[in-house]
């Protein structure tokens, strides 16, 4: 690899200079895990003939992710955006919901898609997470909730946001797409607010190809989300709740189980890289 020193804008390749690197430099690549173990899981899926609809591997994946984060429930979904939408609907949010001005667009889209107005509050420039004082200023009679976002491994100000939510009778949830395995003062992500939403997209250090989940300690909320991700079915033929198709499939859960075996090594490598 050839590296050159860049001291002025004319040294940038975009301005006509020669490239700084001899080949493409990727910010990150997907963590693949043990391919042989993954193939073994896939063979088992085919042998069972059960590809989706709350299969064996999805159930195991949910249990292990919940145990890892020390929460009661992990409700696996097809992706993080659908997980956000189902969590928002299960919490019965409406009107206006306050979110940070700096977040991935899915946080806002999940609200707008359900005719809820996202209200953008300022962020703390040192952490890029919600500024509690800005949140206070954004509350109106139409506000029903707050969605905090954990970024770059920085946990949002959970204590301050919970105090604001309690004071004003608001629902509080978190977009934890960047926070798998993170903790705050000894408490793992998943226990803050009403619920927290994970993303397992291929760009995340813990990925399942595509996927997402909602973590919560609320039994009733978890039950509602399980209904909503599967068209509202209770049992084989009884539909008792409006729903959609947000289910995780077996092969996706297989990828998650493979990567879960190495997650602590990946987290440690990330910490070392940050230092």
mmCIF file of C-alpha atoms in Angstrom:
data_model
loop_
_atom_site.group_PDB
_atom_site.id
_atom_site.type_symbol
_atom_site.label_atom_id
_atom_site.label_comp_id
_atom_site.label_asym_id
_atom_site.label_seq_id
_atom_site.Cartn_x
_atom_site.Cartn_y
_atom_site.Cartn_z
ATOM 1 C CA UNK A 1 0.000 0.000 0.000
ATOM 2 C CA UNK A 2 1.313 3.427 -0.970
ATOM 3 C CA UNK A 3 0.510 6.232 1.455
ATOM 4 C CA UNK A 4 1.194 9.909 0.848
ATOM 5 C CA UNK A 5 0.930 12.886 3.146
ATOM 6 C CA UNK A 6 -1.940 15.291 2.486
ATOM 7 C CA UNK A 7 -1.388 18.862 3.664
ATOM 8 C CA UNK A 8 -3.631 20.938 1.397
ATOM 9 C CA UNK A 9 -6.797 20.481 -0.637
ATOM 10 C CA UNK A 10 -4.832 20.292 -3.898
ATOM 11 C CA UNK A 11 -3.322 17.034 -2.614
ATOM 12 C CA UNK A 12 -6.735 15.336 -2.708
ATOM 13 C CA UNK A 13 -7.445 12.978 -5.609
ATOM 14 C CA UNK A 14 -10.887 14.541 -6.030
ATOM 15 C CA UNK A 15 -9.071 17.759 -6.963
ATOM 16 C CA UNK A 16 -6.834 16.093 -9.551
ATOM 17 C CA UNK A 17 -3.932 14.780 -7.477
ATOM 18 C CA UNK A 18 -2.845 11.145 -7.551
ATOM 19 C CA UNK A 19 -4.766 8.860 -5.150
ATOM 20 C CA UNK A 20 -3.438 8.596 -1.608
ATOM 21 C CA UNK A 21 -3.935 4.827 -1.618
ATOM 22 C CA UNK A 22 -3.131 2.265 -4.262
ATOM 23 C CA UNK A 23 -6.467 0.507 -3.760
ATOM 24 C CA UNK A 24 -9.921 1.122 -2.291
ATOM 25 C CA UNK A 25 -9.992 1.751 1.470
ATOM 26 C CA UNK A 26 -13.139 0.371 3.079
ATOM 27 C CA UNK A 27 -14.415 1.811 6.338
ATOM 28 C CA UNK A 28 -15.552 -1.661 7.315
ATOM 29 C CA UNK A 29 -16.373 -5.087 5.942
ATOM 30 C CA UNK A 30 -19.096 -7.483 7.116
ATOM 31 C CA UNK A 31 -18.135 -9.947 9.826
ATOM 32 C CA UNK A 32 -18.807 -13.339 8.278
ATOM 33 C CA UNK A 33 -18.023 -15.703 11.131
ATOM 34 C CA UNK A 34 -17.363 -19.419 10.749
ATOM 35 C CA UNK A 35 -18.637 -20.438 7.319
ATOM 36 C CA UNK A 36 -18.595 -24.148 8.064
ATOM 37 C CA UNK A 37 -20.777 -23.719 11.134
ATOM 38 C CA UNK A 38 -23.141 -21.527 9.120
ATOM 39 C CA UNK A 39 -23.384 -24.161 6.382
ATOM 40 C CA UNK A 40 -24.162 -26.772 9.030
ATOM 41 C CA UNK A 41 -27.024 -24.614 10.313
ATOM 42 C CA UNK A 42 -28.348 -24.202 6.762
ATOM 43 C CA UNK A 43 -28.274 -27.960 6.189
ATOM 44 C CA UNK A 44 -30.260 -28.424 9.405
ATOM 45 C CA UNK A 45 -32.815 -25.857 8.220
ATOM 46 C CA UNK A 46 -33.296 -27.724 4.948
ATOM 47 C CA UNK A 47 -33.518 -31.068 6.750
ATOM 48 C CA UNK A 48 -36.268 -29.731 9.032
ATOM 49 C CA UNK A 49 -38.076 -28.066 6.139
ATOM 50 C CA UNK A 50 -38.922 -25.114 8.405
ATOM 51 C CA UNK A 51 -37.696 -21.913 6.791
ATOM 52 C CA UNK A 52 -39.652 -19.220 8.636
ATOM 53 C CA UNK A 53 -42.563 -18.590 11.047
ATOM 54 C CA UNK A 54 -40.904 -18.745 14.491
ATOM 55 C CA UNK A 55 -38.533 -21.582 13.729
ATOM 56 C CA UNK A 56 -36.091 -23.319 16.053
ATOM 57 C CA UNK A 57 -33.120 -21.086 15.254
ATOM 58 C CA UNK A 58 -35.068 -17.834 15.596
ATOM 59 C CA UNK A 59 -36.227 -18.924 19.048
ATOM 60 C CA UNK A 60 -32.671 -19.843 20.053
ATOM 61 C CA UNK A 61 -31.342 -16.575 18.654
ATOM 62 C CA UNK A 62 -33.903 -14.536 20.594
ATOM 63 C CA UNK A 63 -33.088 -16.349 23.821
ATOM 64 C CA UNK A 64 -29.336 -15.906 23.460
ATOM 65 C CA UNK A 65 -29.516 -12.214 22.504
ATOM 66 C CA UNK A 66 -31.846 -11.572 25.458
ATOM 67 C CA UNK A 67 -29.473 -13.399 27.809
ATOM 68 C CA UNK A 68 -26.474 -11.512 26.423
ATOM 69 C CA UNK A 69 -28.154 -8.169 27.139
ATOM 70 C CA UNK A 70 -29.679 -9.389 30.435
ATOM 71 C CA UNK A 71 -33.253 -8.581 29.460
ATOM 72 C CA UNK A 72 -36.446 -10.616 29.562
ATOM 73 C CA UNK A 73 -37.366 -10.392 25.901
ATOM 74 C CA UNK A 74 -35.762 -10.178 22.480
ATOM 75 C CA UNK A 75 -38.349 -9.946 19.691
ATOM 76 C CA UNK A 76 -36.514 -10.646 16.427
ATOM 77 C CA UNK A 77 -37.606 -8.876 13.239
ATOM 78 C CA UNK A 78 -36.763 -8.894 9.537
ATOM 79 C CA UNK A 79 -34.843 -5.600 9.841
ATOM 80 C CA UNK A 80 -34.231 -2.697 12.191
ATOM 81 C CA UNK A 81 -36.619 -0.285 10.470
ATOM 82 C CA UNK A 82 -39.571 -2.660 10.759
ATOM 83 C CA UNK A 83 -38.535 -3.235 14.379
ATOM 84 C CA UNK A 84 -38.734 0.532 14.971
ATOM 85 C CA UNK A 85 -42.138 0.753 13.300
ATOM 86 C CA UNK A 86 -43.595 -2.137 15.280
ATOM 87 C CA UNK A 87 -42.197 -0.818 18.575
ATOM 88 C CA UNK A 88 -43.638 2.638 17.854
ATOM 89 C CA UNK A 89 -47.041 1.163 17.058
ATOM 90 C CA UNK A 90 -46.982 -1.154 20.077
ATOM 91 C CA UNK A 91 -46.279 1.853 22.317
ATOM 92 C CA UNK A 92 -49.265 3.618 20.705
ATOM 93 C CA UNK A 93 -47.271 6.737 19.918
ATOM 94 C CA UNK A 94 -49.021 9.470 17.955
ATOM 95 C CA UNK A 95 -48.931 13.222 17.377
ATOM 96 C CA UNK A 96 -45.324 14.334 17.812
ATOM 97 C CA UNK A 97 -42.271 12.360 18.908
ATOM 98 C CA UNK A 98 -38.930 13.992 19.691
ATOM 99 C CA UNK A 99 -35.808 12.506 18.087
ATOM 100 C CA UNK A 100 -32.227 13.744 17.650
ATOM 101 C CA UNK A 101 -31.394 15.917 14.658
ATOM 102 C CA UNK A 102 -28.415 13.654 13.987
ATOM 103 C CA UNK A 103 -29.483 10.079 13.275
ATOM 104 C CA UNK A 104 -30.021 7.691 10.391
ATOM 105 C CA UNK A 105 -33.118 8.580 8.384
ATOM 106 C CA UNK A 106 -34.938 5.383 9.433
ATOM 107 C CA UNK A 107 -35.575 6.868 12.881
ATOM 108 C CA UNK A 108 -37.629 9.652 11.303
ATOM 109 C CA UNK A 109 -39.161 7.515 8.554
ATOM 110 C CA UNK A 110 -40.494 4.985 11.073
ATOM 111 C CA UNK A 111 -42.530 7.817 12.595
ATOM 112 C CA UNK A 112 -43.556 9.604 9.402
ATOM 113 C CA UNK A 113 -44.697 6.299 7.869
ATOM 114 C CA UNK A 114 -47.273 6.112 10.670
ATOM 115 C CA UNK A 115 -48.452 9.735 10.355
ATOM 116 C CA UNK A 116 -46.444 10.786 13.419
ATOM 117 C CA UNK A 117 -44.490 14.039 13.228
ATOM 118 C CA UNK A 118 -40.789 13.684 14.064
ATOM 119 C CA UNK A 119 -39.597 16.721 16.024
ATOM 120 C CA UNK A 120 -35.846 17.245 15.803
ATOM 121 C CA UNK A 121 -33.977 18.256 18.949
ATOM 122 C CA UNK A 122 -30.347 19.352 19.138
ATOM 123 C CA UNK A 123 -27.536 16.993 20.056
ATOM 124 C CA UNK A 124 -24.604 17.165 22.416
ATOM 125 C CA UNK A 125 -21.637 17.904 20.106
ATOM 126 C CA UNK A 126 -19.307 15.772 22.224
ATOM 127 C CA UNK A 127 -21.389 12.574 21.974
ATOM 128 C CA UNK A 128 -23.771 13.275 19.050
ATOM 129 C CA UNK A 129 -26.665 12.049 21.221
ATOM 130 C CA UNK A 130 -29.771 13.945 22.362
ATOM 131 C CA UNK A 131 -29.310 17.115 24.392
ATOM 132 C CA UNK A 132 -31.842 16.874 27.277
ATOM 133 C CA UNK A 133 -32.279 20.641 27.500
ATOM 134 C CA UNK A 134 -33.166 20.830 23.824
ATOM 135 C CA UNK A 135 -35.664 18.001 24.336
ATOM 136 C CA UNK A 136 -37.395 19.990 27.087
ATOM 137 C CA UNK A 137 -37.812 22.955 24.736
ATOM 138 C CA UNK A 138 -39.416 20.785 22.042
ATOM 139 C CA UNK A 139 -42.227 19.363 24.189
ATOM 140 C CA UNK A 140 -45.716 20.502 23.187
ATOM 141 C CA UNK A 141 -49.248 19.327 24.048
ATOM 142 C CA UNK A 142 -49.009 16.992 21.020
ATOM 143 C CA UNK A 143 -45.830 15.255 22.213
ATOM 144 C CA UNK A 144 -46.340 11.597 23.149
ATOM 145 C CA UNK A 145 -42.836 10.217 23.168
ATOM 146 C CA UNK A 146 -39.073 10.522 22.891
ATOM 147 C CA UNK A 147 -36.756 8.315 20.864
ATOM 148 C CA UNK A 148 -33.154 8.571 22.000
ATOM 149 C CA UNK A 149 -30.401 7.265 19.740
ATOM 150 C CA UNK A 150 -27.149 5.701 20.927
ATOM 151 C CA UNK A 151 -24.322 6.556 18.518
ATOM 152 C CA UNK A 152 -20.765 5.280 18.001
ATOM 153 C CA UNK A 153 -21.051 3.268 21.215
ATOM 154 C CA UNK A 154 -21.999 6.426 23.148
ATOM 155 C CA UNK A 155 -25.108 5.755 25.222
ATOM 156 C CA UNK A 156 -27.683 8.559 25.080
ATOM 157 C CA UNK A 157 -28.316 10.432 28.377
ATOM 158 C CA UNK A 158 -30.735 7.769 29.581
ATOM 159 C CA UNK A 159 -31.205 9.080 33.127
ATOM 160 C CA UNK A 160 -32.000 12.636 32.064
ATOM 161 C CA UNK A 161 -34.301 11.512 29.258
ATOM 162 C CA UNK A 162 -36.161 9.154 31.585
ATOM 163 C CA UNK A 163 -36.641 11.980 34.088
ATOM 164 C CA UNK A 164 -38.075 14.202 31.345
ATOM 165 C CA UNK A 165 -40.365 11.426 30.122
ATOM 166 C CA UNK A 166 -41.624 10.734 33.642
ATOM 167 C CA UNK A 167 -42.211 14.421 34.344
ATOM 168 C CA UNK A 168 -44.310 14.914 31.210
ATOM 169 C CA UNK A 169 -45.974 11.503 30.982
ATOM 170 C CA UNK A 170 -44.171 10.540 27.768
ATOM 171 C CA UNK A 171 -43.119 7.164 26.390
ATOM 172 C CA UNK A 172 -39.353 6.728 26.021
ATOM 173 C CA UNK A 173 -37.662 4.264 23.682
ATOM 174 C CA UNK A 174 -34.222 4.046 22.110
ATOM 175 C CA UNK A 175 -32.824 3.384 18.666
ATOM 176 C CA UNK A 176 -29.884 1.163 19.636
ATOM 177 C CA UNK A 177 -28.748 0.250 16.121
ATOM 178 C CA UNK A 178 -25.202 1.327 17.040
ATOM 179 C CA UNK A 179 -25.192 -0.156 20.509
ATOM 180 C CA UNK A 180 -25.280 -3.963 20.457
ATOM 181 C CA UNK A 181 -23.427 -5.129 23.571
ATOM 182 C CA UNK A 182 -22.980 -1.623 25.007
ATOM 183 C CA UNK A 183 -23.674 -0.733 28.628
ATOM 184 C CA UNK A 184 -24.107 2.259 30.912
ATOM 185 C CA UNK A 185 -22.994 2.091 34.541
ATOM 186 C CA UNK A 186 -23.194 -1.687 34.494
ATOM 187 C CA UNK A 187 -26.601 -1.921 32.799
ATOM 188 C CA UNK A 188 -26.667 -3.411 29.317
ATOM 189 C CA UNK A 189 -28.540 -1.837 26.434
ATOM 190 C CA UNK A 190 -32.066 -3.209 26.346
ATOM 191 C CA UNK A 191 -33.148 -2.112 29.807
ATOM 192 C CA UNK A 192 -33.507 1.622 29.155
ATOM 193 C CA UNK A 193 -36.857 3.211 28.414
ATOM 194 C CA UNK A 194 -39.840 1.101 27.407
ATOM 195 C CA UNK A 195 -37.775 -0.775 24.835
ATOM 196 C CA UNK A 196 -34.686 -0.539 22.642
ATOM 197 C CA UNK A 197 -34.336 -1.406 18.967
ATOM 198 C CA UNK A 198 -31.320 -3.183 17.469
ATOM 199 C CA UNK A 199 -30.243 -3.406 13.831
ATOM 200 C CA UNK A 200 -28.368 -6.403 12.437
ATOM 201 C CA UNK A 201 -27.734 -4.948 8.973
ATOM 202 C CA UNK A 202 -24.582 -6.136 7.188
ATOM 203 C CA UNK A 203 -22.854 -2.822 7.969
ATOM 204 C CA UNK A 204 -23.102 -3.449 11.721
ATOM 205 C CA UNK A 205 -20.269 -5.231 13.560
ATOM 206 C CA UNK A 206 -22.879 -7.774 14.655
ATOM 207 C CA UNK A 207 -24.877 -8.694 11.581
ATOM 208 C CA UNK A 208 -27.351 -11.317 10.418
ATOM 209 C CA UNK A 209 -27.192 -10.249 6.727
ATOM 210 C CA UNK A 210 -30.347 -8.191 7.413
ATOM 211 C CA UNK A 211 -32.326 -8.159 10.610
ATOM 212 C CA UNK A 212 -33.374 -6.338 13.727
ATOM 213 C CA UNK A 213 -34.889 -6.879 17.148
ATOM 214 C CA UNK A 214 -36.606 -5.122 20.017
ATOM 215 C CA UNK A 215 -35.293 -5.642 23.552
ATOM 216 C CA UNK A 216 -37.591 -5.042 26.515
ATOM 217 C CA UNK A 217 -38.386 -6.132 30.053
ATOM 218 C CA UNK A 218 -42.099 -5.407 29.554
ATOM 219 C CA UNK A 219 -44.016 -8.679 29.181
ATOM 220 C CA UNK A 220 -47.141 -7.059 27.741
ATOM 221 C CA UNK A 221 -45.196 -4.979 25.232
ATOM 222 C CA UNK A 222 -43.202 -8.006 24.069
ATOM 223 C CA UNK A 223 -46.404 -9.991 23.616
ATOM 224 C CA UNK A 224 -47.976 -7.240 21.530
ATOM 225 C CA UNK A 225 -44.924 -6.988 19.283
ATOM 226 C CA UNK A 226 -44.837 -10.755 18.736
ATOM 227 C CA UNK A 227 -48.432 -10.567 17.543
ATOM 228 C CA UNK A 228 -47.806 -7.537 15.355
ATOM 229 C CA UNK A 229 -44.778 -9.018 13.565
ATOM 230 C CA UNK A 230 -46.865 -12.015 12.432
ATOM 231 C CA UNK A 231 -50.111 -10.502 11.101
ATOM 232 C CA UNK A 232 -51.653 -10.569 14.594
ATOM 233 C CA UNK A 233 -51.860 -14.365 14.711
ATOM 234 C CA UNK A 234 -52.365 -16.016 18.096
ATOM 235 C CA UNK A 235 -51.882 -19.699 17.467
ATOM 236 C CA UNK A 236 -52.426 -21.210 14.044
ATOM 237 C CA UNK A 237 -55.630 -19.578 12.824
ATOM 238 C CA UNK A 238 -56.781 -16.947 15.320
ATOM 239 C CA UNK A 239 -56.043 -13.313 14.415
ATOM 240 C CA UNK A 240 -56.489 -11.110 17.482
ATOM 241 C CA UNK A 241 -54.473 -7.983 16.623
ATOM 242 C CA UNK A 242 -53.647 -5.871 13.545
ATOM 243 C CA UNK A 243 -50.218 -6.800 12.263
ATOM 244 C CA UNK A 244 -47.748 -7.058 9.415
ATOM 245 C CA UNK A 245 -45.008 -9.402 8.231
ATOM 246 C CA UNK A 246 -41.960 -8.487 10.278
ATOM 247 C CA UNK A 247 -40.657 -11.968 11.036
ATOM 248 C CA UNK A 248 -37.009 -12.995 11.014
ATOM 249 C CA UNK A 249 -36.325 -16.103 8.910
ATOM 250 C CA UNK A 250 -34.282 -19.136 9.952
ATOM 251 C CA UNK A 251 -31.234 -18.591 7.734
ATOM 252 C CA UNK A 252 -30.880 -15.058 9.108
ATOM 253 C CA UNK A 253 -31.024 -16.366 12.669
ATOM 254 C CA UNK A 254 -28.352 -18.917 11.715
ATOM 255 C CA UNK A 255 -26.014 -16.103 10.663
ATOM 256 C CA UNK A 256 -26.741 -14.365 13.954
ATOM 257 C CA UNK A 257 -25.944 -17.451 16.021
ATOM 258 C CA UNK A 258 -22.640 -17.897 14.183
ATOM 259 C CA UNK A 259 -21.588 -14.280 14.738
ATOM 260 C CA UNK A 260 -22.771 -14.320 18.339
ATOM 261 C CA UNK A 261 -20.052 -16.875 19.125
ATOM 262 C CA UNK A 262 -17.375 -14.290 18.307
ATOM 263 C CA UNK A 263 -19.063 -11.096 19.420
ATOM 264 C CA UNK A 264 -16.850 -10.519 22.453
ATOM 265 C CA UNK A 265 -13.733 -10.800 20.262
ATOM 266 C CA UNK A 266 -15.200 -8.303 17.793
ATOM 267 C CA UNK A 267 -16.078 -5.861 20.568
ATOM 268 C CA UNK A 268 -12.581 -6.095 22.025
ATOM 269 C CA UNK A 269 -11.030 -5.513 18.585
ATOM 270 C CA UNK A 270 -13.220 -2.427 18.146
ATOM 271 C CA UNK A 271 -12.125 -1.096 21.528
ATOM 272 C CA UNK A 272 -8.474 -1.632 20.631
ATOM 273 C CA UNK A 273 -8.943 0.121 17.286
ATOM 274 C CA UNK A 274 -10.512 3.123 19.022
ATOM 275 C CA UNK A 275 -7.475 3.446 21.260
#
